């Protein structure tokens, strides 16, 4: 059990779980653990166990934050609160069901197990070693209780053990992988006759009556939307920074205080990279045993590393500073002592054994080299303070003013104008949904007030005011005649191409020869597109039924400006090499997919058999 914990503590899954715990628990303080949840109102009961209102509201807040973080321009008004609360409650019910199932199966972690898990996590280490001070400070600074943190880790890991157990016992037969690869590697013989829109141009005639009829039947398509012209003020920290003055004395003082930080540290590393998978743990164990027996790291890298480039050089990666490697790799490398070999480190590339060969530090750059950078940083820092002050002043001034000219003069801001903003938005910054919604609100649009001060980006705020309101209007036929004609010509061209293609398909199926142009022949064509073959034709060729006996299969595919007659002559079965890496990868993929399906079914069974009461 403890070895599993040590291994898992370094994994990506562990980091994700801890990250989620830290974020979620940081929302609530120490009162979350004192006395537990006893006696609190509950929102649901699962098999006799309560889901408390506190837990529910905490999770709602966390999920709200996560959804806002996923938005390009975060706007709380865009979050469907009713749907969010429904989703959160269902997720908490599912979590309770899984936790109870883990308990019923006797899956537990002792206090010692949790201690071992925490001490192995990089988040709580200093120079590669567990630091009780770092752990306590992290928990305290985030407003968490240690007991609640430990309890949440316990719940996450025991439920994850069931998931892993089900996924690891899933099976996908070699025949399934072979069938999938055979289909993937299948090739087809076919010939193609292409028709261009020029070949049916004489059949495409659009009359004035047709244009008028289309306009009358589709008037809703030809409306100019409601618009506003607006004036607005932009407050930007970056703009404020440009006006901030920073003296040379201030820059020199900053340089002196941070001189040691500018001495770049680089570390020379070597690694052995093992592909993640079912055999990874055994391979790593073999390498570690042979290292302990005194074998050369370089020779083992040549033998085992799937990074063949560095492997030829004994795993040597050369010197590199921070910001070069994957985060987990970097954390391990910069926590090691010279000559040390790391425990297994998992990244998106696989599993690494890392050796630190050398550490070197560069000299502190001259003041002249850093002067511009430091001046900009100091200006931004001053601008950040100024931004907070001016933002508050602008919010107050805009709220009280009958226009924006006064606040602009008072705060030295430029009054700008934008035209033609619709309810769907306009040019930046009016592509921000919250700002547009304010602009079209009754207070602003009808009553003539200024919008609230809206944050449309990092340290960028906007306040706006409607200058002119343009109601939606119906466009006249004369305004859209050319557009309608072009649309009808495209439709007529496609119809003519379809009719011509259908005629040619019928001729071919009846045995008549077709002399409409040059046929292109494709032999053993795979699913990858050829230079002279469109995706439209390729998809058609690989969705047509197999030829029956000596007869070919014929069909047509029609686009907006071209049509293609496809005659499928043969289907060639794909070759499957059960010994190569591709076959193993496909089988592994199918196994993982099957494991996910089985776990989903298991979850559904637990959920359907649980006794749930919502309050």
mmCIF file of C-alpha atoms in Angstrom, residues 268-491:
data_model
loop_
_atom_site.group_PDB
_atom_site.id
_atom_site.type_symbol
_atom_site.label_atom_id
_atom_site.label_comp_id
_atom_site.label_asym_id
_atom_site.label_seq_id
_atom_site.Cartn_x
_atom_site.Cartn_y
_atom_site.Cartn_z
ATOM 1 C CA UNK A 268 23.082 19.610 -16.724
ATOM 2 C CA UNK A 269 20.880 16.536 -16.718
ATOM 3 C CA UNK A 270 20.710 13.059 -18.195
ATOM 4 C CA UNK A 271 17.603 10.926 -18.244
ATOM 5 C CA UNK A 272 16.199 7.532 -19.122
ATOM 6 C CA UNK A 273 12.695 7.826 -20.577
ATOM 7 C CA UNK A 274 10.323 4.857 -20.240
ATOM 8 C CA UNK A 275 7.037 4.710 -22.134
ATOM 9 C CA UNK A 276 4.072 4.742 -19.731
ATOM 10 C CA UNK A 277 2.022 1.581 -19.728
ATOM 11 C CA UNK A 278 1.409 -1.740 -18.066
ATOM 12 C CA UNK A 279 5.081 -2.755 -18.134
ATOM 13 C CA UNK A 280 6.516 0.615 -17.089
ATOM 14 C CA UNK A 281 6.750 -0.166 -13.360
ATOM 15 C CA UNK A 282 8.601 -3.429 -13.982
ATOM 16 C CA UNK A 283 10.995 -1.738 -16.425
ATOM 17 C CA UNK A 284 11.766 1.075 -13.975
ATOM 18 C CA UNK A 285 12.330 -1.441 -11.189
ATOM 19 C CA UNK A 286 14.764 -3.384 -13.401
ATOM 20 C CA UNK A 287 16.716 -0.217 -14.247
ATOM 21 C CA UNK A 288 16.900 0.864 -10.599
ATOM 22 C CA UNK A 289 18.104 -2.580 -9.533
ATOM 23 C CA UNK A 290 20.854 -2.550 -12.140
ATOM 24 C CA UNK A 291 21.858 0.983 -11.124
ATOM 25 C CA UNK A 292 22.063 -0.156 -7.504
ATOM 26 C CA UNK A 293 24.244 -3.022 -8.688
ATOM 27 C CA UNK A 294 26.695 -0.505 -10.136
ATOM 28 C CA UNK A 295 25.819 -0.523 -13.828
ATOM 29 C CA UNK A 296 26.389 2.639 -15.847
ATOM 30 C CA UNK A 297 23.496 5.104 -16.142
ATOM 31 C CA UNK A 298 24.694 5.958 -19.663
ATOM 32 C CA UNK A 299 24.677 2.324 -20.803
ATOM 33 C CA UNK A 300 21.233 1.747 -19.347
ATOM 34 C CA UNK A 301 19.993 4.862 -21.154
ATOM 35 C CA UNK A 302 21.255 3.446 -24.429
ATOM 36 C CA UNK A 303 19.507 0.152 -23.706
ATOM 37 C CA UNK A 304 16.159 1.307 -22.307
ATOM 38 C CA UNK A 305 15.440 4.960 -23.118
ATOM 39 C CA UNK A 306 12.730 5.564 -25.725
ATOM 40 C CA UNK A 307 14.284 9.008 -26.206
ATOM 41 C CA UNK A 308 16.686 7.573 -28.748
ATOM 42 C CA UNK A 309 18.335 10.942 -29.492
ATOM 43 C CA UNK A 310 19.625 11.498 -25.966
ATOM 44 C CA UNK A 311 19.880 7.744 -25.424
ATOM 45 C CA UNK A 312 22.725 7.503 -27.954
ATOM 46 C CA UNK A 313 24.610 9.996 -25.757
ATOM 47 C CA UNK A 314 23.938 8.132 -22.557
ATOM 48 C CA UNK A 315 20.809 10.149 -21.825
ATOM 49 C CA UNK A 316 22.662 13.485 -21.850
ATOM 50 C CA UNK A 317 20.339 16.504 -22.154
ATOM 51 C CA UNK A 318 22.949 19.218 -21.721
ATOM 52 C CA UNK A 319 22.529 22.392 -19.672
ATOM 53 C CA UNK A 320 19.143 24.097 -19.279
ATOM 54 C CA UNK A 321 17.577 26.656 -16.973
ATOM 55 C CA UNK A 322 14.044 26.905 -15.661
ATOM 56 C CA UNK A 323 11.152 27.066 -18.096
ATOM 57 C CA UNK A 324 12.608 24.522 -20.521
ATOM 58 C CA UNK A 325 11.340 21.156 -19.297
ATOM 59 C CA UNK A 326 7.915 19.838 -18.308
ATOM 60 C CA UNK A 327 6.862 21.206 -14.908
ATOM 61 C CA UNK A 328 7.178 17.878 -13.065
ATOM 62 C CA UNK A 329 10.566 17.207 -14.668
ATOM 63 C CA UNK A 330 11.773 20.694 -13.720
ATOM 64 C CA UNK A 331 10.582 20.394 -10.127
ATOM 65 C CA UNK A 332 12.489 17.167 -9.681
ATOM 66 C CA UNK A 333 15.644 18.388 -11.437
ATOM 67 C CA UNK A 334 15.943 21.603 -9.437
ATOM 68 C CA UNK A 335 15.358 19.803 -6.147
ATOM 69 C CA UNK A 336 18.252 17.328 -6.657
ATOM 70 C CA UNK A 337 21.831 17.329 -5.471
ATOM 71 C CA UNK A 338 24.665 16.939 -7.966
ATOM 72 C CA UNK A 339 25.201 13.271 -8.863
ATOM 73 C CA UNK A 340 21.796 12.236 -7.507
ATOM 74 C CA UNK A 341 19.386 10.027 -9.494
ATOM 75 C CA UNK A 342 15.707 10.789 -9.049
ATOM 76 C CA UNK A 343 12.791 8.537 -8.255
ATOM 77 C CA UNK A 344 10.491 7.949 -11.277
ATOM 78 C CA UNK A 345 9.030 11.240 -12.556
ATOM 79 C CA UNK A 346 5.892 11.098 -14.692
ATOM 80 C CA UNK A 347 5.265 13.663 -17.439
ATOM 81 C CA UNK A 348 3.174 13.735 -20.604
ATOM 82 C CA UNK A 349 6.129 12.119 -22.411
ATOM 83 C CA UNK A 350 6.381 9.094 -20.134
ATOM 84 C CA UNK A 351 8.310 8.155 -17.001
ATOM 85 C CA UNK A 352 11.790 9.574 -16.396
ATOM 86 C CA UNK A 353 14.747 8.618 -14.259
ATOM 87 C CA UNK A 354 16.816 11.806 -14.011
ATOM 88 C CA UNK A 355 20.469 12.245 -13.067
ATOM 89 C CA UNK A 356 21.838 15.689 -12.170
ATOM 90 C CA UNK A 357 25.379 15.932 -13.540
ATOM 91 C CA UNK A 358 26.375 19.569 -12.950
ATOM 92 C CA UNK A 359 25.131 22.963 -11.780
ATOM 93 C CA UNK A 360 26.440 26.292 -13.046
ATOM 94 C CA UNK A 361 25.426 29.876 -12.495
ATOM 95 C CA UNK A 362 25.957 32.766 -14.846
ATOM 96 C CA UNK A 363 27.276 36.154 -13.759
ATOM 97 C CA UNK A 364 24.870 38.920 -12.831
ATOM 98 C CA UNK A 365 24.104 40.933 -16.004
ATOM 99 C CA UNK A 366 25.308 44.524 -16.086
ATOM 100 C CA UNK A 367 22.906 47.243 -14.971
ATOM 101 C CA UNK A 368 22.674 48.589 -18.513
ATOM 102 C CA UNK A 369 21.407 45.210 -19.779
ATOM 103 C CA UNK A 370 18.530 45.138 -17.298
ATOM 104 C CA UNK A 371 17.721 48.826 -16.985
ATOM 105 C CA UNK A 372 14.869 48.872 -19.513
ATOM 106 C CA UNK A 373 13.308 45.678 -18.120
ATOM 107 C CA UNK A 374 13.456 46.934 -14.529
ATOM 108 C CA UNK A 375 12.094 50.346 -15.486
ATOM 109 C CA UNK A 376 9.096 48.672 -17.166
ATOM 110 C CA UNK A 377 8.486 46.419 -14.172
ATOM 111 C CA UNK A 378 8.569 49.337 -11.744
ATOM 112 C CA UNK A 379 6.268 51.341 -14.003
ATOM 113 C CA UNK A 380 3.792 48.471 -14.135
ATOM 114 C CA UNK A 381 3.894 48.105 -10.354
ATOM 115 C CA UNK A 382 3.188 51.795 -9.865
ATOM 116 C CA UNK A 383 0.499 51.677 -12.540
ATOM 117 C CA UNK A 384 -1.175 48.774 -10.757
ATOM 118 C CA UNK A 385 -1.599 50.882 -7.627
ATOM 119 C CA UNK A 386 -2.750 53.855 -9.678
ATOM 120 C CA UNK A 387 -5.163 51.660 -11.644
ATOM 121 C CA UNK A 388 -6.980 50.582 -8.487
ATOM 122 C CA UNK A 389 -7.356 54.208 -7.392
ATOM 123 C CA UNK A 390 -8.473 55.543 -10.785
ATOM 124 C CA UNK A 391 -10.851 52.632 -11.312
ATOM 125 C CA UNK A 392 -12.686 53.459 -8.099
ATOM 126 C CA UNK A 393 -12.805 57.172 -9.053
ATOM 127 C CA UNK A 394 -14.096 56.373 -12.543
ATOM 128 C CA UNK A 395 -16.791 54.032 -11.224
ATOM 129 C CA UNK A 396 -18.055 56.748 -8.857
ATOM 130 C CA UNK A 397 -17.826 59.561 -11.421
ATOM 131 C CA UNK A 398 -19.571 57.588 -14.190
ATOM 132 C CA UNK A 399 -22.353 56.525 -11.835
ATOM 133 C CA UNK A 400 -23.109 60.124 -10.838
ATOM 134 C CA UNK A 401 -22.567 61.855 -14.207
ATOM 135 C CA UNK A 402 -25.172 62.585 -16.876
ATOM 136 C CA UNK A 403 -22.556 62.044 -19.598
ATOM 137 C CA UNK A 404 -18.973 60.791 -19.955
ATOM 138 C CA UNK A 405 -17.338 64.077 -20.915
ATOM 139 C CA UNK A 406 -17.095 65.140 -17.284
ATOM 140 C CA UNK A 407 -15.406 61.950 -16.009
ATOM 141 C CA UNK A 408 -13.102 62.027 -19.048
ATOM 142 C CA UNK A 409 -11.910 65.558 -18.270
ATOM 143 C CA UNK A 410 -11.685 64.905 -14.542
ATOM 144 C CA UNK A 411 -9.505 61.793 -14.921
ATOM 145 C CA UNK A 412 -7.643 62.689 -18.120
ATOM 146 C CA UNK A 413 -9.138 59.899 -20.193
ATOM 147 C CA UNK A 414 -9.885 59.926 -23.919
ATOM 148 C CA UNK A 415 -13.561 59.882 -24.896
ATOM 149 C CA UNK A 416 -13.957 57.447 -27.795
ATOM 150 C CA UNK A 417 -16.830 56.533 -30.084
ATOM 151 C CA UNK A 418 -18.006 53.279 -31.668
ATOM 152 C CA UNK A 419 -20.733 52.780 -34.250
ATOM 153 C CA UNK A 420 -23.029 49.933 -35.183
ATOM 154 C CA UNK A 421 -22.907 47.750 -32.063
ATOM 155 C CA UNK A 422 -25.655 45.107 -32.248
ATOM 156 C CA UNK A 423 -27.016 42.861 -29.535
ATOM 157 C CA UNK A 424 -24.500 40.285 -30.800
ATOM 158 C CA UNK A 425 -21.675 42.732 -30.140
ATOM 159 C CA UNK A 426 -19.188 44.657 -32.214
ATOM 160 C CA UNK A 427 -15.504 45.395 -32.494
ATOM 161 C CA UNK A 428 -13.382 45.054 -29.328
ATOM 162 C CA UNK A 429 -14.014 45.916 -26.558
ATOM 163 C CA UNK A 430 -17.691 45.590 -27.508
ATOM 164 C CA UNK A 431 -17.194 41.877 -28.140
ATOM 165 C CA UNK A 432 -17.580 41.456 -24.372
ATOM 166 C CA UNK A 433 -21.013 39.960 -23.670
ATOM 167 C CA UNK A 434 -21.424 41.682 -20.312
ATOM 168 C CA UNK A 435 -20.663 45.122 -21.731
ATOM 169 C CA UNK A 436 -23.064 44.617 -24.649
ATOM 170 C CA UNK A 437 -25.796 43.404 -22.311
ATOM 171 C CA UNK A 438 -25.376 46.549 -20.203
ATOM 172 C CA UNK A 439 -25.438 48.736 -23.308
ATOM 173 C CA UNK A 440 -28.792 47.292 -24.370
ATOM 174 C CA UNK A 441 -30.318 47.279 -20.872
ATOM 175 C CA UNK A 442 -33.381 49.427 -20.234
ATOM 176 C CA UNK A 443 -31.489 51.781 -17.897
ATOM 177 C CA UNK A 444 -28.867 52.574 -20.507
ATOM 178 C CA UNK A 445 -30.801 52.242 -23.765
ATOM 179 C CA UNK A 446 -34.093 53.836 -22.725
ATOM 180 C CA UNK A 447 -33.359 55.932 -19.639
ATOM 181 C CA UNK A 448 -30.040 57.378 -20.798
ATOM 182 C CA UNK A 449 -27.776 56.257 -17.949
ATOM 183 C CA UNK A 450 -24.129 55.273 -18.266
ATOM 184 C CA UNK A 451 -23.250 51.576 -18.027
ATOM 185 C CA UNK A 452 -21.574 50.245 -14.945
ATOM 186 C CA UNK A 453 -17.788 50.029 -15.078
ATOM 187 C CA UNK A 454 -17.165 46.665 -16.778
ATOM 188 C CA UNK A 455 -13.886 44.715 -16.559
ATOM 189 C CA UNK A 456 -13.354 43.422 -20.106
ATOM 190 C CA UNK A 457 -9.851 42.011 -19.654
ATOM 191 C CA UNK A 458 -6.864 41.887 -17.329
ATOM 192 C CA UNK A 459 -6.709 45.352 -15.769
ATOM 193 C CA UNK A 460 -8.845 46.888 -18.550
ATOM 194 C CA UNK A 461 -12.188 48.498 -17.656
ATOM 195 C CA UNK A 462 -14.840 50.151 -19.832
ATOM 196 C CA UNK A 463 -17.742 52.480 -19.126
ATOM 197 C CA UNK A 464 -20.030 53.361 -22.047
ATOM 198 C CA UNK A 465 -23.083 55.408 -22.949
ATOM 199 C CA UNK A 466 -25.536 55.146 -25.835
ATOM 200 C CA UNK A 467 -25.229 58.091 -28.230
ATOM 201 C CA UNK A 468 -27.710 57.020 -30.919
ATOM 202 C CA UNK A 469 -30.161 54.113 -31.034
ATOM 203 C CA UNK A 470 -31.061 52.641 -34.425
ATOM 204 C CA UNK A 471 -34.131 50.420 -34.499
ATOM 205 C CA UNK A 472 -34.079 47.258 -36.618
ATOM 206 C CA UNK A 473 -35.344 47.881 -40.146
ATOM 207 C CA UNK A 474 -36.384 45.839 -43.139
ATOM 208 C CA UNK A 475 -33.949 46.093 -46.049
ATOM 209 C CA UNK A 476 -35.482 46.892 -49.418
ATOM 210 C CA UNK A 477 -35.322 44.413 -52.286
ATOM 211 C CA UNK A 478 -33.030 46.764 -54.211
ATOM 212 C CA UNK A 479 -30.534 46.636 -51.313
ATOM 213 C CA UNK A 480 -30.242 42.846 -51.353
ATOM 214 C CA UNK A 481 -31.070 41.940 -54.944
ATOM 215 C CA UNK A 482 -27.512 41.026 -55.908
ATOM 216 C CA UNK A 483 -27.065 38.860 -52.821
ATOM 217 C CA UNK A 484 -30.305 36.993 -53.524
ATOM 218 C CA UNK A 485 -29.365 36.466 -57.154
ATOM 219 C CA UNK A 486 -25.976 35.009 -56.160
ATOM 220 C CA UNK A 487 -27.690 32.668 -53.675
ATOM 221 C CA UNK A 488 -30.208 31.460 -56.241
ATOM 222 C CA UNK A 489 -27.468 30.916 -58.839
ATOM 223 C CA UNK A 490 -25.564 28.706 -56.411
ATOM 224 C CA UNK A 491 -28.720 26.718 -55.643
#
